[in-house]
Amino acid sequence: MAPKGSGSNESKGITSETAHSVRMETLQEVLVAVSKQERKFKASRVLKFNKYKYFFGIAKSYLMVFLFAAYPHLYWCFHAIGMCIMIPIQVWRWTRTKDIFYMVEFCWITSFLIGSYLTLLLSHSILTDFNFLGATGFGGEHSLIERMVGVHNFEIFREKMGLLIFACGAGPLGFAVVSLGNSLVPHSIDHSMSLMIHFHNLITAYSIMFKLKDAPGADSATNLFGDLHHRDKNFVEYVTPALVWYAAWWIIDTIFLQVYAIKHLGPLTSPYTSILRDQLNPPPGRSTPFTKVLGRLGSGGSDRVRVFLYSLLYNIGMFITFYLSYLFYKYDTQDGHYLLCYLLFVFFIAIKNGAQWYSRNMSRFSKLVEDMIKAEEQATEKSNDDDDDDDDDESIATQVGISVQY
């Protein structure tokens, strides 16, 4: 004969084990959801988040502000060094994450050009005349480049490149911070690189146009970019270097889009991401200004015509921003106060977007748990409703049975 109360103890033990199992399952679900959000907050695909990465991201942001405020004439050197370090890292990361086709876009290709040229110019300055840093150079009167192409030809080339850097940096690249919603998120490589190819080129454009003339050894500094600071070019002369570069890129990019990208990068099933898919074939339920005007890829009509019209609309935006940069070139004050105000406005937008990013991702941790609680409550209510319906059905069946008997 079982001891008195043994059944009750066994029942309590089973109930306790069941409750513990339910709690553990719930905690596991919460852990999975929070871990997923944690990965988003760390913004560290491929390269794992750690304290060193966070330290260098924050330090780089402070160094950028310090150099711009204290030594603006050296900012282009900082930009050249930063591009040399970060571009190879980003190429390696995006090759692994299949985002590499973003780098065929004008902003990336132009940043490659500007970064490479600034690095070449920095090397040339170190090997010839170091006066723009307030020091004495070494390496001889002329660099290897000057001996190869000629001093006069290299001077013309430097002036053309100076115009190209300013037109692109103060034009489409700087404006992209606003139009694309770039954010100041120092610990994220992707966000930092977006600012590097857009905002840093805007700062570089401002520094080489308005701040080199105030640098130590001003003659040597301004000569690095020809007679850029004289600002004596008309619009055609000013915009020609940038337009020639843009036209060369646009022709190659158009061929690439028509021959390869529409078929291999446009579909949602493609393993590779691209700006073409982002703009003309976003995930279901989402739209862009281009899809509202041109429709989505595969939505009827010719996709080749749709992509070509997308390129033409892109061209219109580029030409408008090139002209806006000319207004800064031609009509700004001697010290570039208007461009400085525009630069600070763009920086404010990046900071605001970054603050929103942090706020949004931090609040999602608690929102995840709240959503799970709400889903569980809804499931419980639905279960109770189903039980009530079953009770009603049984009651009706009983009544029907009694009626049949009588």
Coordinates of C-alpha atoms in Angstrom, one line a residue:
M1 CA 0.0 0.0 0.0
A2 CA 1.5 3.4 -1.0
P3 CA 2.3 5.8 1.8
K4 CA -0.2 8.5 2.4
G5 CA 0.5 11.6 0.3
S6 CA 3.0 9.9 -2.1
G7 CA 0.8 10.6 -5.1
S8 CA 0.6 14.3 -4.2
N9 CA 4.4 14.5 -3.9
E10 CA 4.9 12.7 -7.3
S11 CA 2.4 15.1 -8.9
K12 CA 4.2 18.1 -7.4
G13 CA 7.6 16.7 -8.7
I14 CA 6.2 16.3 -12.2
T15 CA 4.7 19.7 -12.1
S16 CA 8.0 21.3 -11.0
E17 CA 9.9 19.5 -13.7
T18 CA 7.5 20.6 -16.3
A19 CA 7.6 24.2 -15.2
H20 CA 11.4 24.1 -15.2
S21 CA 11.4 22.6 -18.7
V22 CA 9.0 25.3 -20.0
R23 CA 11.1 28.1 -18.4
M24 CA 14.3 26.7 -20.0
E25 CA 12.6 26.5 -23.4
T26 CA 11.5 30.1 -23.0
L27 CA 14.9 31.3 -22.0
Q28 CA 16.5 29.5 -24.9
E29 CA 14.1 31.3 -27.3
V30 CA 14.9 34.6 -25.7
L31 CA 18.6 33.8 -25.9
V32 CA 18.3 33.1 -29.7
A33 CA 16.4 36.3 -30.3
V34 CA 18.7 38.5 -28.3
S35 CA 21.8 36.9 -29.8
K36 CA 20.4 37.7 -33.3
Q37 CA 19.9 41.3 -32.3
E38 CA 23.3 41.4 -30.6
R39 CA 24.9 40.5 -33.9
K40 CA 23.1 43.3 -35.7
F41 CA 24.2 45.8 -33.0
K42 CA 27.8 44.7 -33.2
A43 CA 27.7 45.4 -37.0
S44 CA 30.7 43.1 -37.4
R45 CA 30.2 40.7 -40.2
V46 CA 33.4 38.7 -40.9
L47 CA 35.6 40.7 -38.5
K48 CA 34.3 39.9 -35.1
F49 CA 33.5 42.7 -32.7
N50 CA 36.0 43.3 -29.9
K51 CA 37.2 46.1 -27.7
Y52 CA 40.2 46.8 -30.0
K53 CA 38.0 47.3 -33.0
Y54 CA 35.7 49.6 -31.0
F55 CA 38.8 51.6 -29.7
F56 CA 40.2 52.1 -33.2
G57 CA 36.8 53.1 -34.6
I58 CA 36.3 55.7 -31.9
A59 CA 39.9 56.9 -32.0
K60 CA 39.7 57.4 -35.8
S61 CA 36.6 59.5 -35.4
Y62 CA 38.3 61.8 -32.8
L63 CA 41.4 62.0 -34.9
M64 CA 39.4 63.1 -37.9
V65 CA 37.8 65.9 -36.0
F66 CA 41.1 66.9 -34.4
L67 CA 43.0 67.1 -37.8
F68 CA 40.2 69.0 -39.4
A69 CA 40.1 71.6 -36.6
A70 CA 43.9 71.9 -36.0
Y71 CA 45.6 71.0 -39.3
P72 CA 43.0 71.1 -42.1
H73 CA 45.8 71.5 -44.7
L74 CA 47.0 67.9 -43.8
Y75 CA 43.6 66.3 -44.0
W76 CA 44.1 65.0 -47.5
C77 CA 47.2 63.1 -46.2
F78 CA 45.0 61.5 -43.5
H79 CA 42.4 60.6 -46.1
A80 CA 45.1 59.0 -48.4
I81 CA 46.5 56.9 -45.5
G82 CA 43.0 55.9 -44.4
M83 CA 42.1 54.7 -47.9
C84 CA 45.3 52.6 -48.2
I85 CA 44.4 50.8 -44.9
M86 CA 40.7 50.4 -45.1
I87 CA 40.0 49.7 -48.8
P88 CA 41.9 46.3 -48.8
I89 CA 40.1 45.3 -45.6
Q90 CA 36.7 46.2 -47.1
V91 CA 37.5 44.4 -50.4
W92 CA 38.4 41.2 -48.4
R93 CA 35.2 41.5 -46.3
W94 CA 32.8 42.1 -49.1
T95 CA 34.3 39.3 -51.2
R96 CA 33.4 36.9 -48.4
T97 CA 29.9 38.4 -47.8
K98 CA 29.2 38.7 -51.5
D99 CA 28.7 42.4 -51.4
I100 CA 31.7 43.1 -53.7
F101 CA 29.6 44.4 -56.6
Y102 CA 28.8 47.5 -54.6
M103 CA 32.3 48.6 -55.5
V104 CA 31.5 49.1 -59.1
E105 CA 29.4 52.1 -58.3
F106 CA 30.6 55.6 -59.1
C107 CA 31.3 56.6 -55.4
W108 CA 33.5 53.6 -54.8
I109 CA 35.4 53.8 -58.1
T110 CA 35.9 57.5 -57.7
S111 CA 37.1 57.1 -54.2
F112 CA 39.6 54.4 -55.4
L113 CA 40.9 57.0 -58.0
I114 CA 41.1 59.9 -55.4
G115 CA 42.7 57.7 -52.8
S116 CA 45.3 56.3 -55.2
Y117 CA 46.1 59.7 -56.5
L118 CA 46.5 61.3 -53.1
T119 CA 48.8 58.4 -52.1
L120 CA 50.8 59.0 -55.2
L121 CA 50.9 62.8 -54.5
L122 CA 51.9 62.1 -50.9
S123 CA 54.8 59.9 -52.0
H124 CA 55.8 62.5 -54.6
S125 CA 55.8 65.2 -51.9
I126 CA 57.9 63.1 -49.5
L127 CA 60.4 62.3 -52.2
T128 CA 60.8 65.9 -53.4
D129 CA 59.6 68.8 -51.4
F130 CA 58.3 68.4 -47.8
N131 CA 57.6 72.1 -47.3
F132 CA 53.8 71.6 -47.1
L133 CA 54.4 70.0 -43.7
G134 CA 56.8 72.8 -42.6
A135 CA 59.8 70.6 -43.1
T136 CA 62.6 70.0 -45.6
G137 CA 62.2 67.2 -48.1
F138 CA 64.6 64.7 -49.5
G139 CA 65.1 62.8 -52.8
G140 CA 66.2 65.4 -55.2
E141 CA 64.6 68.3 -57.1
H142 CA 62.3 66.2 -59.2
S143 CA 60.5 63.0 -58.5
L144 CA 60.5 59.9 -60.6
I145 CA 57.1 60.7 -61.9
E146 CA 58.2 64.2 -63.1
R147 CA 61.2 62.7 -64.8
M148 CA 59.0 60.2 -66.6
V149 CA 56.2 62.4 -67.8
G150 CA 57.8 65.8 -67.6
V151 CA 57.5 68.5 -65.0
H152 CA 55.0 70.7 -67.1
N153 CA 52.8 67.7 -67.9
F154 CA 52.7 66.6 -64.3
E155 CA 51.7 70.2 -63.3
I156 CA 48.8 70.2 -65.7
F157 CA 47.7 66.8 -64.5
R158 CA 47.8 67.9 -60.9
E159 CA 45.6 70.8 -61.6
K160 CA 43.0 68.7 -63.5
M161 CA 43.0 66.2 -60.7
G162 CA 42.5 69.0 -58.2
L163 CA 39.4 70.1 -60.1
L164 CA 38.1 66.5 -60.3
I165 CA 38.6 66.0 -56.5
F166 CA 36.8 69.2 -55.6
A167 CA 33.9 68.7 -58.2
C168 CA 33.3 65.1 -57.0
G169 CA 33.9 65.7 -53.3
A170 CA 31.9 68.8 -52.9
G171 CA 29.4 67.5 -55.4
P172 CA 27.9 64.0 -55.7
L173 CA 30.1 62.3 -53.0
G174 CA 29.4 64.8 -50.3
F175 CA 25.7 65.0 -51.2
A176 CA 25.4 61.2 -51.0
V177 CA 25.8 61.4 -47.2
V178 CA 22.4 63.0 -47.1
S179 CA 20.7 61.2 -50.0
L180 CA 21.8 57.7 -48.8
G181 CA 21.5 58.4 -45.1
N182 CA 25.1 57.6 -44.1
S183 CA 25.5 57.3 -40.4
L184 CA 28.3 57.9 -37.9
V185 CA 28.7 54.5 -36.3
P186 CA 32.4 54.3 -35.4
H187 CA 32.5 50.6 -34.5
S188 CA 31.0 49.5 -37.8
I189 CA 33.4 49.1 -40.7
D190 CA 30.5 49.3 -43.3
H191 CA 29.2 52.6 -41.9
S192 CA 32.7 54.0 -41.5
M193 CA 33.6 53.1 -45.1
S194 CA 30.4 54.8 -46.4
L195 CA 31.5 58.0 -44.6
M196 CA 35.1 57.6 -45.9
I197 CA 34.1 57.4 -49.6
H198 CA 31.5 60.2 -49.2
F199 CA 32.1 62.6 -46.3
H200 CA 35.9 62.3 -46.2
N201 CA 36.1 63.3 -49.8
L202 CA 34.0 66.4 -49.0
I203 CA 36.4 67.4 -46.3
T204 CA 39.4 66.8 -48.6
A205 CA 37.8 69.0 -51.3
Y206 CA 37.3 71.8 -48.7
S207 CA 40.9 71.5 -47.4
I208 CA 42.7 71.5 -50.7
M209 CA 40.6 74.4 -52.0
F210 CA 40.6 76.8 -49.0
K211 CA 43.2 75.6 -46.5
L212 CA 46.4 74.8 -48.3
K213 CA 47.0 78.5 -48.9
D214 CA 47.3 79.0 -45.1
A215 CA 49.6 76.0 -44.6
P216 CA 53.4 76.2 -43.7
G217 CA 55.2 76.4 -47.0
A218 CA 52.1 77.6 -48.8
D219 CA 53.7 77.8 -52.2
S220 CA 54.6 74.2 -52.1
A221 CA 51.3 73.2 -50.7
T222 CA 49.1 74.9 -53.2
N223 CA 51.3 73.8 -56.1
L224 CA 50.5 70.2 -55.2
F225 CA 47.1 70.8 -56.8
G226 CA 48.1 73.4 -59.4
D227 CA 46.4 76.7 -59.3
L228 CA 43.2 75.3 -57.9
H229 CA 42.8 78.0 -55.2
H230 CA 42.8 80.8 -57.8
R231 CA 39.2 79.7 -58.8
D232 CA 39.5 81.4 -62.2
K233 CA 37.9 78.7 -64.3
N234 CA 34.5 79.0 -66.0
F235 CA 32.0 76.2 -65.6
V236 CA 33.0 74.2 -68.7
E237 CA 36.7 74.3 -67.7
Y238 CA 35.9 73.5 -64.1
V239 CA 33.6 70.5 -64.8
T240 CA 35.4 68.9 -67.8
P241 CA 37.8 66.7 -65.8
A242 CA 35.0 65.4 -63.6
L243 CA 32.7 64.9 -66.6
V244 CA 35.3 63.0 -68.6
W245 CA 35.9 60.7 -65.7
Y246 CA 32.2 60.3 -65.1
A247 CA 31.5 59.6 -68.8
A248 CA 34.2 56.9 -68.9
W249 CA 32.7 55.2 -65.8
W250 CA 29.1 55.5 -67.1
I251 CA 29.9 53.9 -70.4
I252 CA 31.6 50.9 -68.8
D253 CA 28.9 50.7 -66.1
T254 CA 26.1 50.8 -68.6
I255 CA 27.6 47.9 -70.6
F256 CA 28.1 46.0 -67.3
L257 CA 24.5 46.5 -66.3
Q258 CA 23.1 45.5 -69.6
V259 CA 25.3 42.5 -70.3
Y260 CA 25.8 41.0 -66.8
A261 CA 24.0 42.7 -63.9
I262 CA 20.3 42.5 -65.1
K263 CA 20.5 38.7 -65.4
H264 CA 22.9 37.8 -62.6
L265 CA 22.6 40.6 -60.0
G266 CA 19.0 41.8 -60.4
P267 CA 17.0 38.7 -59.3
L268 CA 16.2 38.3 -55.6
T269 CA 17.6 34.8 -55.8
S270 CA 21.1 36.1 -56.7
P271 CA 23.6 35.3 -53.9
Y272 CA 25.2 38.7 -54.6
T273 CA 23.9 42.1 -53.4
S274 CA 24.2 45.1 -55.6
I275 CA 22.9 48.7 -55.9
L276 CA 20.9 47.6 -58.9
R277 CA 18.8 45.1 -56.9
D278 CA 18.5 47.6 -54.0
Q279 CA 17.1 50.3 -56.2
L280 CA 15.1 48.4 -58.8
N281 CA 14.2 45.0 -57.1
P282 CA 14.1 45.5 -53.3
P283 CA 12.5 42.7 -51.2
P284 CA 8.7 42.3 -51.4
G285 CA 6.8 45.0 -49.5
R286 CA 9.5 47.6 -50.0
S287 CA 9.8 50.2 -52.7
T288 CA 12.3 52.9 -53.8
P289 CA 11.8 56.2 -55.7
F290 CA 13.1 54.3 -58.8
T291 CA 10.6 51.4 -58.5
K292 CA 7.7 53.9 -58.1
V293 CA 8.7 55.7 -61.4
L294 CA 10.1 52.8 -63.4
G295 CA 8.6 49.7 -61.8
R296 CA 10.4 46.7 -60.5
L297 CA 12.7 44.4 -62.5
G298 CA 10.5 41.6 -64.1
S299 CA 7.3 43.5 -63.5
G300 CA 6.5 43.8 -67.3
G301 CA 8.1 45.6 -70.2
S302 CA 11.8 45.6 -71.1
D303 CA 14.2 45.4 -68.1
R304 CA 17.0 46.7 -70.4
V305 CA 15.0 49.9 -71.1
R306 CA 14.1 50.1 -67.4
V307 CA 17.8 49.9 -66.4
F308 CA 18.8 52.4 -69.0
L309 CA 16.2 54.9 -67.8
Y310 CA 17.5 54.3 -64.3
S311 CA 21.0 55.3 -65.5
L312 CA 19.7 58.4 -67.2
L313 CA 17.9 59.5 -64.0
Y314 CA 21.2 58.8 -62.1
N315 CA 23.0 61.1 -64.7
I316 CA 20.6 64.0 -64.0
G317 CA 21.3 63.8 -60.3
M318 CA 25.0 63.7 -60.9
F319 CA 25.0 66.8 -63.2
I320 CA 22.9 68.8 -60.7
T321 CA 25.4 68.0 -57.9
F322 CA 28.4 68.9 -60.1
Y323 CA 26.8 72.3 -60.8
L324 CA 26.2 72.8 -57.1
S325 CA 29.8 72.2 -56.4
Y326 CA 30.7 74.8 -59.0
L327 CA 28.8 77.4 -57.0
F328 CA 31.1 76.7 -54.0
Y329 CA 34.1 76.9 -56.3
K330 CA 33.1 80.2 -58.0
Y331 CA 31.1 82.2 -55.5
D332 CA 32.2 81.0 -52.0
T333 CA 34.1 83.4 -49.7
Q334 CA 37.9 83.5 -49.7
D335 CA 38.0 81.1 -46.7
G336 CA 35.2 78.9 -47.9
H337 CA 32.6 79.8 -45.3
Y338 CA 29.6 78.6 -47.3
L339 CA 31.2 75.2 -48.1
L340 CA 32.2 74.9 -44.4
C341 CA 28.6 75.5 -43.4
Y342 CA 27.4 72.8 -45.9
L343 CA 30.1 70.4 -44.6
L344 CA 29.0 70.9 -41.0
F345 CA 25.4 70.4 -42.0
V346 CA 26.3 67.1 -43.7
F347 CA 28.3 66.1 -40.6
F348 CA 25.2 66.9 -38.4
I349 CA 23.1 64.6 -40.6
A350 CA 25.6 61.8 -40.3
I351 CA 25.7 62.2 -36.5
K352 CA 21.8 62.3 -36.3
N353 CA 21.6 59.2 -38.4
G354 CA 24.1 57.5 -36.2
A355 CA 22.3 58.4 -33.0
Q356 CA 19.1 57.0 -34.5
W357 CA 20.9 53.8 -35.4
Y358 CA 22.1 53.3 -31.9
S359 CA 18.8 54.2 -30.4
R360 CA 16.9 51.9 -32.7
N361 CA 19.2 48.9 -32.2
M362 CA 19.4 49.4 -28.4
S363 CA 15.6 49.6 -28.1
R364 CA 15.2 46.4 -30.1
F365 CA 16.6 44.3 -27.3
S366 CA 13.6 45.0 -25.0
K367 CA 11.2 45.0 -28.0
L368 CA 12.2 41.5 -28.9
V369 CA 11.1 40.2 -25.4
E370 CA 8.0 42.3 -25.5
D371 CA 7.1 40.9 -28.9
M372 CA 7.6 37.3 -27.6
I373 CA 5.4 38.0 -24.6
K374 CA 2.7 39.5 -26.8
A375 CA 2.9 36.5 -29.2
E376 CA 2.6 34.1 -26.2
E377 CA -0.4 36.0 -24.8
Q378 CA -2.1 35.9 -28.2
A379 CA -1.4 32.2 -28.5
T380 CA -2.9 31.6 -25.0
E381 CA -6.0 33.6 -25.8
K382 CA -6.4 31.7 -29.1
S383 CA -6.0 28.4 -27.2
N384 CA -8.6 29.5 -24.6
D385 CA -11.0 30.5 -27.4
D386 CA -10.6 27.1 -29.0
D387 CA -11.3 25.4 -25.7
D388 CA -14.4 27.5 -25.2
D389 CA -15.5 26.6 -28.7
D390 CA -15.0 22.9 -27.9
D391 CA -17.0 23.2 -24.7
D392 CA -19.8 24.9 -26.6
D393 CA -19.8 22.1 -29.2
E394 CA -20.0 19.5 -26.5
S395 CA -22.9 21.3 -24.8
I396 CA -24.7 21.5 -28.1
A397 CA -24.1 17.9 -28.8
T398 CA -25.4 16.9 -25.4
Q399 CA -28.5 18.9 -25.8
V400 CA -29.1 17.4 -29.2
G401 CA -28.6 13.9 -27.8
I402 CA -31.2 14.6 -25.1
S403 CA -33.7 16.0 -27.6
V404 CA -33.3 12.9 -29.7
Q405 CA -34.0 10.6 -26.7
Y406 CA -37.2 12.4 -26.0

